[in-house]
């Protein structure tokens, strides 16, 4: 049995903006001003009074492709959210309506299948499944979901959906769990049900971040520290508007290359269980034993872990020049050693580096398209946006989306 996509459930909300199917091209609505907006639509749809929860997307300041190597990452949640309005049902079924995809899915909690068809519904279904497998007995529910995190842009719309849905389903069942545990379960849903072999960063940031702070995370122990963002700096995210087809397969290839590096390192250094445990000297000493690509992937990860700690120290001590240097070096390493950048990302970084008031610019997320993160002084944001947007459009023929964000709170009830 598969979760059912309910036909004929389209509401009077506007259709997607282009001629493609609703499933293929979601619409991303403008941020709502108050939870009352989604509550009122929920009342119209289900005739019940809902509770509202939300979870944010994230942007990673530095520490790319280190999470699945047991290393360090430094993300912040952003004030673009996935909202979930929810109210109980008595028949042990979960009914989910999506404002983005203009369709609904429904499944029975006592007959959850072990796999799910492609589509947005499997994120919700997958989270329900792993929560139940972990011993949480969920109550039936009606849900209305509104995702305001751009999809496929590398700012973790999927983690926001998983975490918001998990948080809401637990609260609806009278349960609550620690943010780290919720993040782990949402990651498991994405790994096992959705089939994307991602690390822990996105779900943990979406579940645990605190407003006006960035989160320095040890991906092995899941211990983290919240470090305040300097006042007067905005998180400016520039979207290349491209997503290379090979992104998913390249991500998996990079993971395999890192595992191969660990295997070759551990032959001589058995204490190396993950790249997080290795030093550059150890890597150099094994260079001849590994393919050049594997050497370069490992060099990125090992040096990136060092840069994360340097950047976090620099942020904490307000040494913004050092922060900028670490971010620039991270971008170079992702471009040349990890080889996950692209011409569009490189151009956005180059343009950012020519603008005034910028304290760091680099690609962010998995790469092969997606976004750059730029730390920009508040009073320089407008000029930055104009300059980068015009320069990118002139050279690439595409207008970039630019999101000017604050560091936001992780998942919570929105009232
Ligand atoms: C994606 C994954 C994360 C992380 C980044 C790269 O966002 O979901 O787990 O691996 O790529 O740093």
XYZ file of C-alpha atoms and ligand atoms in Angstrom:
427
model
C 0.000 0.000 0.000
C 1.158 3.508 -0.776
C -0.038 6.764 0.718
C -2.858 7.889 -1.456
C -2.718 11.104 -3.460
C -6.252 12.392 -3.301
C -7.558 13.545 -6.639
C -10.181 16.225 -6.968
C -8.942 17.842 -3.776
C -7.785 21.025 -5.393
C -9.172 24.002 -3.603
C -9.970 27.464 -4.839
C -6.412 28.581 -4.134
C -4.616 29.897 -7.215
C -3.040 27.399 -9.571
C 0.736 27.090 -9.956
C 2.175 29.899 -12.001
C 3.208 27.867 -15.015
C 1.788 25.172 -17.211
C 3.715 22.317 -15.601
C 1.956 19.906 -13.277
C 1.437 20.948 -9.688
C 3.527 17.976 -8.605
C 6.532 19.079 -10.661
C 6.445 22.821 -9.977
C 5.323 23.992 -6.565
C 4.440 27.592 -5.894
C 6.285 29.370 -3.090
C 3.966 31.830 -1.373
C 4.946 35.106 0.245
C 5.727 34.838 3.968
C 2.598 35.118 6.103
C 2.480 37.885 8.661
C 0.678 35.955 11.387
C -0.344 32.348 12.157
C -3.950 33.564 12.002
C -3.698 33.477 8.181
C -3.047 29.737 8.022
C -5.530 29.105 10.856
C -8.297 30.747 8.934
C -7.568 28.692 5.809
C -7.464 25.549 7.947
C -10.895 26.361 9.389
C -12.274 26.791 5.872
C -10.738 23.494 4.765
C -11.441 21.228 7.725
C -13.968 23.085 9.898
C -11.710 22.643 12.943
C -9.614 24.952 15.098
C -5.908 24.104 14.570
C -2.667 24.588 16.458
C 0.155 26.033 14.364
C 3.837 25.050 14.347
C 6.688 26.154 12.166
C 10.262 25.149 11.368
C 12.839 27.226 9.469
C 15.115 26.639 6.507
C 18.816 27.069 7.162
C 21.916 28.587 5.683
C 25.366 27.231 6.446
C 27.978 29.892 7.227
C 30.853 27.433 6.868
C 31.567 23.690 7.202
C 30.434 22.162 3.911
C 30.379 18.405 3.318
C 31.806 17.882 6.788
C 28.641 16.645 8.536
C 28.721 13.130 7.073
C 32.428 12.982 7.892
C 31.702 13.400 11.624
C 33.102 16.942 11.489
C 31.954 20.469 12.331
C 29.342 22.746 10.759
C 28.200 26.290 11.509
C 24.659 26.923 10.204
C 21.982 29.432 11.189
C 18.235 29.026 10.795
C 16.671 31.660 8.511
C 13.370 33.475 8.802
C 11.770 31.550 5.934
C 9.542 28.853 7.412
C 7.424 25.823 6.751
C 4.161 26.234 8.641
C 1.991 23.334 9.757
C -1.545 23.819 11.041
C -2.861 20.650 12.670
C -5.912 19.317 14.512
C -6.729 15.786 15.697
C -8.910 13.186 13.929
C -10.431 10.159 15.580
C -10.018 7.603 12.795
C -6.253 7.037 13.054
C -5.608 8.571 9.648
C -3.329 11.418 8.629
C -4.662 13.778 5.986
C -2.237 16.379 4.648
C -3.063 19.270 2.334
C -0.246 21.252 0.720
C -0.658 24.901 -0.182
C 2.439 24.698 -2.382
C 1.480 21.663 -4.427
C -2.281 22.202 -4.383
C -3.017 18.612 -3.557
C -3.593 16.326 -0.594
C -2.308 12.940 0.564
C -3.809 10.613 3.135
C -2.541 7.533 4.936
C -3.598 5.249 7.784
C -1.374 5.233 10.864
C -2.010 1.569 11.631
C -1.040 0.393 8.136
C 2.006 2.483 7.280
C 3.875 0.972 4.316
C 7.660 0.760 4.459
C 8.204 2.724 1.265
C 6.627 5.758 -0.338
C 6.102 7.056 -3.837
C 7.975 10.139 -4.971
C 6.433 13.471 -4.092
C 6.227 15.935 -1.235
C 3.877 13.685 0.781
C 6.601 11.122 1.472
C 8.455 13.620 3.676
C 5.465 13.805 6.004
C 4.678 10.149 5.677
C 8.348 9.219 6.251
C 8.531 11.261 9.428
C 5.297 9.667 10.722
C 6.740 6.245 9.964
C 10.078 6.763 11.760
C 8.393 8.423 14.731
C 6.151 5.380 15.119
C 9.098 3.007 14.616
C 10.890 4.889 17.410
C 7.982 4.102 19.735
C 5.923 7.303 19.527
C 2.289 6.438 19.203
C 0.808 9.097 16.944
C -2.775 10.292 16.925
C -4.684 10.797 13.666
C -4.639 14.357 12.344
C -5.585 16.825 9.637
C -2.693 18.973 8.467
C -2.352 22.021 6.264
C 1.196 22.798 5.140
C 2.536 26.045 3.788
C 6.198 26.062 2.788
C 7.853 29.443 2.381
C 11.382 28.059 2.068
C 12.459 28.078 -1.614
C 12.449 24.491 -2.907
C 15.578 23.024 -4.500
C 17.664 26.114 -3.705
C 19.914 24.543 -1.072
C 18.313 26.213 1.946
C 16.750 23.021 3.306
C 13.087 23.173 2.431
C 12.968 19.405 2.986
C 14.426 19.556 6.496
C 12.020 22.397 7.350
C 9.095 20.265 6.166
C 10.264 17.166 8.043
C 10.977 18.991 11.286
C 7.774 21.057 11.191
C 5.679 17.959 10.442
C 7.439 15.864 13.105
C 7.080 18.591 15.738
C 3.385 19.056 14.901
C 2.562 15.316 14.800
C 4.215 14.803 18.196
C 2.495 17.807 19.769
C -0.847 16.637 18.351
C -0.250 13.318 20.128
C 0.613 14.953 23.446
C 4.320 14.101 23.090
C 7.498 16.144 22.846
C 11.094 15.143 22.256
C 14.454 16.813 22.459
C 15.416 18.748 19.292
C 18.462 16.536 18.681
C 16.326 13.378 18.748
C 13.747 14.931 16.456
C 16.556 15.948 14.050
C 17.984 12.404 14.050
C 14.580 10.881 13.304
C 13.891 13.379 10.519
C 17.318 12.621 9.037
C 16.466 8.917 9.183
C 13.210 9.594 7.326
C 15.123 11.447 4.625
C 17.806 8.728 4.393
C 15.539 5.697 4.489
C 12.158 6.792 3.141
C 12.996 9.668 0.797
C 16.287 8.004 -0.187
C 18.591 11.056 0.103
C 21.752 10.167 2.014
C 22.148 13.525 3.715
C 24.019 14.300 6.930
C 22.550 15.722 10.149
C 23.198 19.456 9.652
C 19.945 20.608 8.063
C 17.514 18.849 10.378
C 19.489 19.782 13.470
C 19.684 23.448 12.494
C 15.960 23.521 11.740
C 15.130 21.870 15.070
C 17.607 23.517 17.461
C 18.717 26.983 16.297
C 18.132 30.118 18.338
C 17.274 33.555 16.918
C 20.210 35.929 16.303
C 22.712 33.087 16.738
C 24.616 30.611 14.583
C 24.985 27.019 15.744
C 28.446 25.453 16.036
C 27.788 21.723 15.840
C 29.999 18.716 16.412
C 28.355 16.216 14.060
C 29.820 13.232 15.912
C 28.580 13.959 19.439
C 25.767 16.322 18.365
C 26.953 18.743 21.040
C 26.507 22.329 19.967
C 27.034 25.922 21.059
C 25.002 28.922 19.975
C 27.203 31.904 19.059
C 25.620 35.363 18.717
C 25.650 36.892 15.257
C 27.346 40.321 15.283
C 24.809 43.149 15.435
C 24.312 44.990 12.161
C 25.026 42.037 9.871
C 22.420 40.356 7.692
C 22.459 36.912 6.150
C 22.073 37.646 2.454
C 21.419 34.546 0.378
C 21.812 34.768 -3.403
C 20.134 32.080 -5.476
C 21.860 31.112 -8.752
C 18.443 29.833 -9.918
C 20.196 26.746 -11.313
C 20.244 23.213 -9.972
C 22.395 20.751 -11.867
C 20.856 17.389 -12.630
C 23.900 15.593 -11.279
C 23.610 17.151 -7.800
C 22.171 14.060 -6.088
C 24.472 11.533 -7.742
C 27.545 13.750 -7.221
C 26.648 14.083 -3.522
C 26.613 10.309 -3.182
C 29.877 9.987 -5.156
C 31.575 12.457 -2.810
C 30.419 10.421 0.187
C 31.864 7.257 -1.332
C 35.169 9.022 -2.105
C 35.411 10.168 1.520
C 34.778 6.613 2.729
C 37.509 5.360 0.428
C 39.885 7.966 1.865
C 39.081 6.799 5.402
C 39.696 3.186 4.436
C 43.126 4.009 2.970
C 44.069 6.238 5.913
C 42.953 3.639 8.468
C 45.257 1.017 6.951
C 48.134 2.966 8.489
C 46.278 4.991 11.160
C 43.655 2.712 12.705
C 42.402 5.523 14.955
C 40.955 7.247 11.860
C 37.276 6.241 11.909
C 36.107 9.245 9.898
C 37.881 12.120 8.126
C 37.278 14.153 11.249
C 40.001 12.068 12.954
C 42.677 12.602 10.286
C 45.365 15.288 10.020
C 46.812 16.829 6.871
C 50.183 15.205 7.624
C 48.557 11.786 7.802
C 46.773 12.474 4.535
C 50.003 13.610 2.824
C 51.735 10.444 3.984
C 49.068 8.330 2.227
C 48.826 10.424 -0.943
C 50.562 7.854 -3.119
C 48.171 5.147 -1.916
C 45.008 6.905 -3.053
C 43.512 8.204 -6.298
C 44.121 11.944 -6.744
C 40.382 12.718 -6.535
C 40.110 10.942 -3.210
C 43.122 12.874 -1.924
C 41.515 16.178 -2.925
C 38.159 15.321 -1.343
C 39.913 14.398 1.902
C 42.028 17.559 1.828
C 38.873 19.652 1.556
C 37.172 17.962 4.493
C 40.213 18.003 6.782
C 40.990 21.672 6.110
C 37.305 22.665 6.248
C 36.949 21.295 9.773
C 39.834 23.552 10.835
C 38.247 26.528 9.075
C 34.923 26.010 10.870
C 36.575 26.358 14.261
C 38.637 29.338 13.063
C 35.544 31.036 11.665
C 33.509 30.416 14.826
C 36.315 31.866 16.978
C 36.604 34.833 14.641
C 32.846 35.479 14.798
C 32.818 35.189 18.573
C 35.739 37.614 18.935
C 34.457 39.967 16.246
C 37.529 39.414 14.034
C 35.543 39.855 10.854
C 38.569 39.920 8.531
C 39.497 36.423 9.698
C 35.923 35.274 9.202
C 35.974 36.636 5.671
C 39.270 34.877 4.928
C 38.001 31.526 6.226
C 34.846 31.789 4.105
C 36.870 32.703 0.992
C 39.210 29.780 1.577
C 36.212 27.463 2.066
C 34.812 28.505 -1.299
C 38.148 27.920 -3.032
C 38.464 24.499 -1.457
C 34.910 23.519 -2.465
C 35.607 24.723 -6.001
C 39.061 23.223 -6.522
C 39.308 20.214 -4.185
C 35.760 19.052 -3.543
C 34.683 20.254 -7.002
C 31.051 20.985 -6.163
C 30.885 24.643 -7.230
C 29.847 25.855 -10.692
C 30.302 28.959 -12.856
C 27.118 30.552 -11.470
C 28.164 30.140 -7.822
C 31.695 31.355 -8.589
C 30.304 34.449 -10.294
C 28.000 35.304 -7.375
C 30.959 35.039 -4.987
C 33.167 37.147 -7.269
C 30.474 39.853 -7.478
C 29.953 39.788 -3.708
C 33.662 40.271 -3.128
C 33.568 43.451 -5.228
C 30.727 44.942 -3.174
C 31.165 47.105 -0.064
C 30.265 46.027 3.488
C 30.714 42.288 2.871
C 32.297 40.239 5.676
C 32.279 36.883 3.944
C 30.917 35.208 0.804
C 30.909 31.590 -0.305
C 28.737 28.899 -1.829
C 26.516 27.227 0.763
C 24.864 23.801 0.889
C 25.617 20.805 -1.290
C 26.634 22.797 -4.407
C 26.087 22.285 -8.172
C 23.832 25.321 -8.177
C 21.782 26.565 -5.269
C 22.865 29.568 -3.235
C 25.711 31.637 -1.856
C 25.767 33.031 1.686
C 26.962 36.576 2.193
C 27.462 38.351 5.509
C 26.566 41.929 4.684
C 26.377 45.063 6.838
C 22.746 46.102 7.179
C 23.271 49.536 5.677
C 25.114 48.052 2.681
C 22.431 45.492 1.820
C 20.515 47.541 -0.763
C 23.630 48.464 -2.759
C 24.863 44.873 -2.472
C 21.600 43.528 -3.831
C 21.538 45.941 -6.775
C 25.146 45.323 -7.705
C 25.111 41.533 -7.460
C 21.755 41.211 -9.155
C 22.741 43.450 -12.107
C 26.164 41.819 -12.513
C 24.734 38.302 -12.442
C 21.929 39.086 -14.844
C 24.350 40.757 -17.243
C 26.765 37.806 -17.338
C 24.365 34.856 -16.937
C 21.150 36.197 -18.404
C 19.265 35.138 -15.261
C 17.905 37.339 -12.492
C 18.965 35.881 -9.136
C 16.541 35.703 -6.214
C 18.077 37.375 -3.181
C 16.771 36.640 0.330
C 17.788 39.049 3.081
C 17.435 37.043 6.280
C 17.788 37.199 10.046
C 19.016 34.236 12.082
C 15.764 32.690 13.340
C 14.529 30.315 16.044
C 14.307 26.593 15.333
C 11.043 24.634 15.368
C 8.367 25.885 17.732
C 4.694 26.486 18.288
C 3.755 29.641 16.431
C 1.387 31.382 18.824
C 23.194 19.075 2.035
C 22.975 17.963 3.064
C 23.743 18.272 4.356
C 25.208 18.607 4.074
C 25.323 19.633 2.953
C 26.739 19.876 2.532
O 22.628 20.253 2.479
O 21.602 17.853 3.350
O 23.616 17.183 5.233
O 25.929 17.443 3.764
O 24.588 19.260 1.808
O 27.458 20.473 3.562
